[in-house]
Amino acid sequence: MSETKVNQFLKTPVKVVNIGLEGFAKELEQQGVTVVQVDWAPPAGGDPKLADLLSKLGT
Amino acid sequence: MKQIEDANQEALRRMLAADPVLVDVLPAAQVIPELTDRMILHAGPPIDWERMCGPMQGAVMGIAVFEGWAPDLETAANMAAEGAFEFHPNHHFDAVGPMTGMTTLSQPVMIVENRTFGNRAYCTINEGLGKVMRFGGNDDEVLKRLAWLRDVLGPAMGKALGAGDGLPLKSLVARGLSMGDEMHQRNVACSGLTLRGLSPAMAETANDTHDLAEALAFVAGNDQFFLNIAMAMGKAIMDPVRGIEGSSLVTAMSRNGTDFGIRVSGTGDTWFTAPVEMPEGLYFPGFTEKDANPDMGDSTIVETIGLGGFAMGAAPAVAGFVGAGAASGAANFTRTMGEITVGENPEWTIPALDYLGVPTGIDIRLVVETGLAPSINTGIAHKEPGVGQVGAGVVRAPMGCFRQALETFAESVGVS
Amino acid sequence: MSKVIINDVRRGFYLDSVALMRFSRTIAELEGVDEAALMMGTPANRQIMSDAGLLDDAGRAAEGGDLVIGIRARDQKSADQALAESRAMLDQPTARGADAAAWHPRTLRAALKLEPDADLALISVPGDFAIAEARKAIRRGLHAMIFSDNVDIRDEVALKQEAQELGLLVMGPDCGTAIINGTPMAFANRVTQGTIGIVGASGTGTQEVSCLVSQYGGGISHAIGVGGRDLTPEVGAISTLMAIDALDGDAATEHIVLVSKPPKPGVAAKVLDRIAKSKKPATVCFIGAEESPMPTNVTQVFTLKEAARSALALDAGDADLAAIHVPSHRTRVEGLFSGGTLCAEAQFIFHAADEPVASNAPVPGVPVLGKTANGHLMLDLGADEYTRGKPHPMIDPSVRDEILIDALKNEEVGVILADVVIGFGAHEDPAGHFTNVLQEHHTEDGPAIVASVTGTEEDPQVRSAQMAKLETAGVHVAPTNADAARWALSAIRSRG
């Protein structure tokens, strides 16, 4: 049986993209975890019509 | 949507496959047969005389005198107001022009051929800094220089290029990037490399050593000489990318001093326009932002291919133009533009970013999603005609163009 | 009014024009300076400076390779200062690379360009957007941990189904705690690494079990959060089953612990069937559930403490708790919890002892708050009704202050029961905050206070330091939340 993606995930040091609360990224960083903080903002500046269009068009 | 991803990959493939070569310099009328008497090509999306900004009106007046259509500037202005001239965007005739972007039949244009796809694009010769027509300058000094470009430098360059196989631009730009150029605000390295490439053949084909010396001195003394070549190259690279059904990549960004316009591959030749914004930057002594004209020119074609503001990381010295930005922040401009592009150019790399390729292929979906408008490095013209350049800075493309384009694009792929 | 123009020419000193323009602007903005420019002395530049009224004879004589400083000022003093400033700038370029590290990507897509090997997206954006971000993450091959709540359950189902097809794990929504390969994520503790794998539908339940395992000398392989709704019939335990699969296949894990509220029979059967297929022993703690038949490799337990002890094959380990005197007129225990599952555990202990108890977040058999007039109260202060528009009490313990002060003044209350949860994500000093309130409002003849600290010695707040603060303030500190509940129970029963 080939190893599942989840098992691979559990076997290797976790590498994180943190989308949201920056404190989580800072704490991970302090522990020496690889983490990239995303300066997240609502897609399309929060315009629901454009956001809907974008989700259909996919990015 | 898979259709869009596939179309964009094809668009990106065409961009990266391009092989632009500077092949010749010829009078505009000779290479653009549709360019007839009293027809003026200008920068940006379509615009009529009444809506033109001061510098563009100034340039129109000057070029009408230069072409002999009017005896003086005042008459030229009256004629323009009465509809004596036909105005069209450069982009509609395989051409581009910096700032006001005046292209008329007798001006020499540099010809860049995209050898992969066989298409050609044209741009006039860069006039240098200060009081020049592209910034709306139109006095005797400006017109005399245009005549010299037409009569001396243009033919000299044409002959030199004709004597060989042309000047391949892709590798030249790659070297320029590693030498600190971003090809919009800074063309020092590429201008030098061009001179190095052309001067032996220019010497070989020269009839008059005095003219040759003048020609070489002019190119040598003009740090922005390569800009117009880069622009023709940009146009030559992007034209084969037009009209790919389902592609959301930008094929042109351009401004006429009043409107900013973009074209998107999947929506063909439609211009999506919004009012241009004011550049933020540094001014020559004696001038302030009160003197500045809004953003202008076809030169944003270089950002469209991943240079200029997109390649800021290669040119830290230019980053200072943002005002508060430090040179060490230059890389961030390039990284940020990576948020709105679908790929990187593996041949145009930035040593300081560990040889990251310049961000390539602006996707309107990513622009609207992230709210990050393309960042453009630009010169700043005085708002009154005839004064010339007063500074340089950075400006953002207005988001309105991209929002409009996205809605039309969505319809084109059956999404609403 | 006279103007002063001074020029200074540096022979053969080259600086890039952009750098010079920046210097020019800085000098021109100095007090008393009308205009200033630093330029290379080319004919074109000298013309510009002359037009701007900045040139004197010295500047006019400059050549292309010379740097010209031109200053026009209100008076000689301002001009001299500006010149000195200009020279200083030229001599001491301020290269510090200040902006180089400041860049953060704005999108997951760009983040992955920086870190192509990233394998987990930790998502804590507002609930309306969390699913969209999680969908992007799984489509790019990342596992997702969604801390955000207020996510539509239909979106949760669709997301988890898509992730399942991709073979990717979705922890959450509303997943507060996970420990992956020794790394505590969001609200979690620095525990010893070991052989016990936890699957938790509850954040504080997972924290308490993992900390106790650590305290008892064991260790945690992984603690996988699944989100509070994973074991509902709608979601059908998609993430729980994947987590069990993973721990079953994980070489580091020797014992599996499942912590959840009691699921509906259909979901419970599905989960237990999966555990039954494993060769590894397992402990199941459905907080508040009745005893029910279990597969042969499964031990059912009823408290978090039992879960930790069972996983390590330890006996019940009843704590030796000293008698607490409660006057007879004080009849009630009031539990004020920041951790929902800690509240549930206390309810279960009171309910199993046939004590009347009510809660705003009741376990099976316990009535909802307000339906019984008398009896004990167990409040989950992290529930929506207390946190709307406010941070969670684990982040901001002041959410508990008002209700704690009321309880301290209430003549009916014999024992106040509280939890203190520390670790990553939590407040930097929750015990200190709690004891500050006590110092101000607690009197000798007031209610007794019983508490426990969920956490470890390796946590930033340090468990023993937090316990010491509580003890100094007169709090009876139990070794576990379950012990604290039992202690409160025995105190109220033996009052007099």
JSON list of C-alpha atoms in Angstrom, two decimals, chain C residues 324 326-328 330-333 349-356 376 414-415 485-496:
[
{"chain": "C", "resi": 324, "resn": "ILE", "atom": "CA", "xyz": [-12.66, 22.40, 51.85]},
{"chain": "C", "resi": 326, "resn": "VAL", "atom": "CA", "xyz": [-18.19, 25.46, 52.84]},
{"chain": "C", "resi": 327, "resn": "PRO", "atom": "CA", "xyz": [-20.83, 27.03, 55.11]},
{"chain": "C", "resi": 328, "resn": "SER", "atom": "CA", "xyz": [-24.21, 25.30, 54.97]},
{"chain": "C", "resi": 330, "resn": "ARG", "atom": "CA", "xyz": [-23.98, 28.23, 50.47]},
{"chain": "C", "resi": 331, "resn": "THR", "atom": "CA", "xyz": [-25.53, 25.50, 48.37]},
{"chain": "C", "resi": 332, "resn": "ARG", "atom": "CA", "xyz": [-24.40, 25.89, 44.81]},
{"chain": "C", "resi": 333, "resn": "VAL", "atom": "CA", "xyz": [-21.32, 25.30, 42.68]},
{"chain": "C", "resi": 349, "resn": "ILE", "atom": "CA", "xyz": [-19.03, 14.52, 36.78]},
{"chain": "C", "resi": 350, "resn": "PHE", "atom": "CA", "xyz": [-21.84, 16.35, 38.56]},
{"chain": "C", "resi": 351, "resn": "HIS", "atom": "CA", "xyz": [-24.54, 14.65, 36.53]},
{"chain": "C", "resi": 352, "resn": "ALA", "atom": "CA", "xyz": [-23.04, 11.18, 37.08]},
{"chain": "C", "resi": 353, "resn": "ALA", "atom": "CA", "xyz": [-23.07, 11.92, 40.82]},
{"chain": "C", "resi": 354, "resn": "ASP", "atom": "CA", "xyz": [-26.79, 12.76, 40.56]},
{"chain": "C", "resi": 355, "resn": "GLU", "atom": "CA", "xyz": [-26.24, 16.39, 41.41]},
{"chain": "C", "resi": 356, "resn": "PRO", "atom": "CA", "xyz": [-28.67, 18.81, 39.77]},
{"chain": "C", "resi": 376, "resn": "HIS", "atom": "CA", "xyz": [-25.34, 23.95, 40.08]},
{"chain": "C", "resi": 414, "resn": "GLY", "atom": "CA", "xyz": [-20.38, 27.76, 47.88]},
{"chain": "C", "resi": 415, "resn": "VAL", "atom": "CA", "xyz": [-17.72, 26.90, 45.32]},
{"chain": "C", "resi": 485, "resn": "ALA", "atom": "CA", "xyz": [-14.81, 19.19, 39.51]},
{"chain": "C", "resi": 486, "resn": "ARG", "atom": "CA", "xyz": [-14.77, 16.29, 41.97]},
{"chain": "C", "resi": 487, "resn": "TRP", "atom": "CA", "xyz": [-13.15, 18.49, 44.60]},
{"chain": "C", "resi": 488, "resn": "ALA", "atom": "CA", "xyz": [-15.88, 21.10, 44.18]},
{"chain": "C", "resi": 489, "resn": "LEU", "atom": "CA", "xyz": [-18.48, 18.38, 44.35]},
{"chain": "C", "resi": 490, "resn": "SER", "atom": "CA", "xyz": [-17.16, 16.90, 47.58]},
{"chain": "C", "resi": 491, "resn": "ALA", "atom": "CA", "xyz": [-16.82, 20.34, 49.13]},
{"chain": "C", "resi": 492, "resn": "ILE", "atom": "CA", "xyz": [-20.41, 21.28, 48.41]},
{"chain": "C", "resi": 493, "resn": "ARG", "atom": "CA", "xyz": [-21.70, 17.91, 49.61]},
{"chain": "C", "resi": 494, "resn": "SER", "atom": "CA", "xyz": [-19.82, 18.07, 52.90]},
{"chain": "C", "resi": 495, "resn": "ARG", "atom": "CA", "xyz": [-20.78, 21.65, 53.69]},
{"chain": "C", "resi": 496, "resn": "GLY", "atom": "CA", "xyz": [-21.85, 22.55, 57.16]}
]
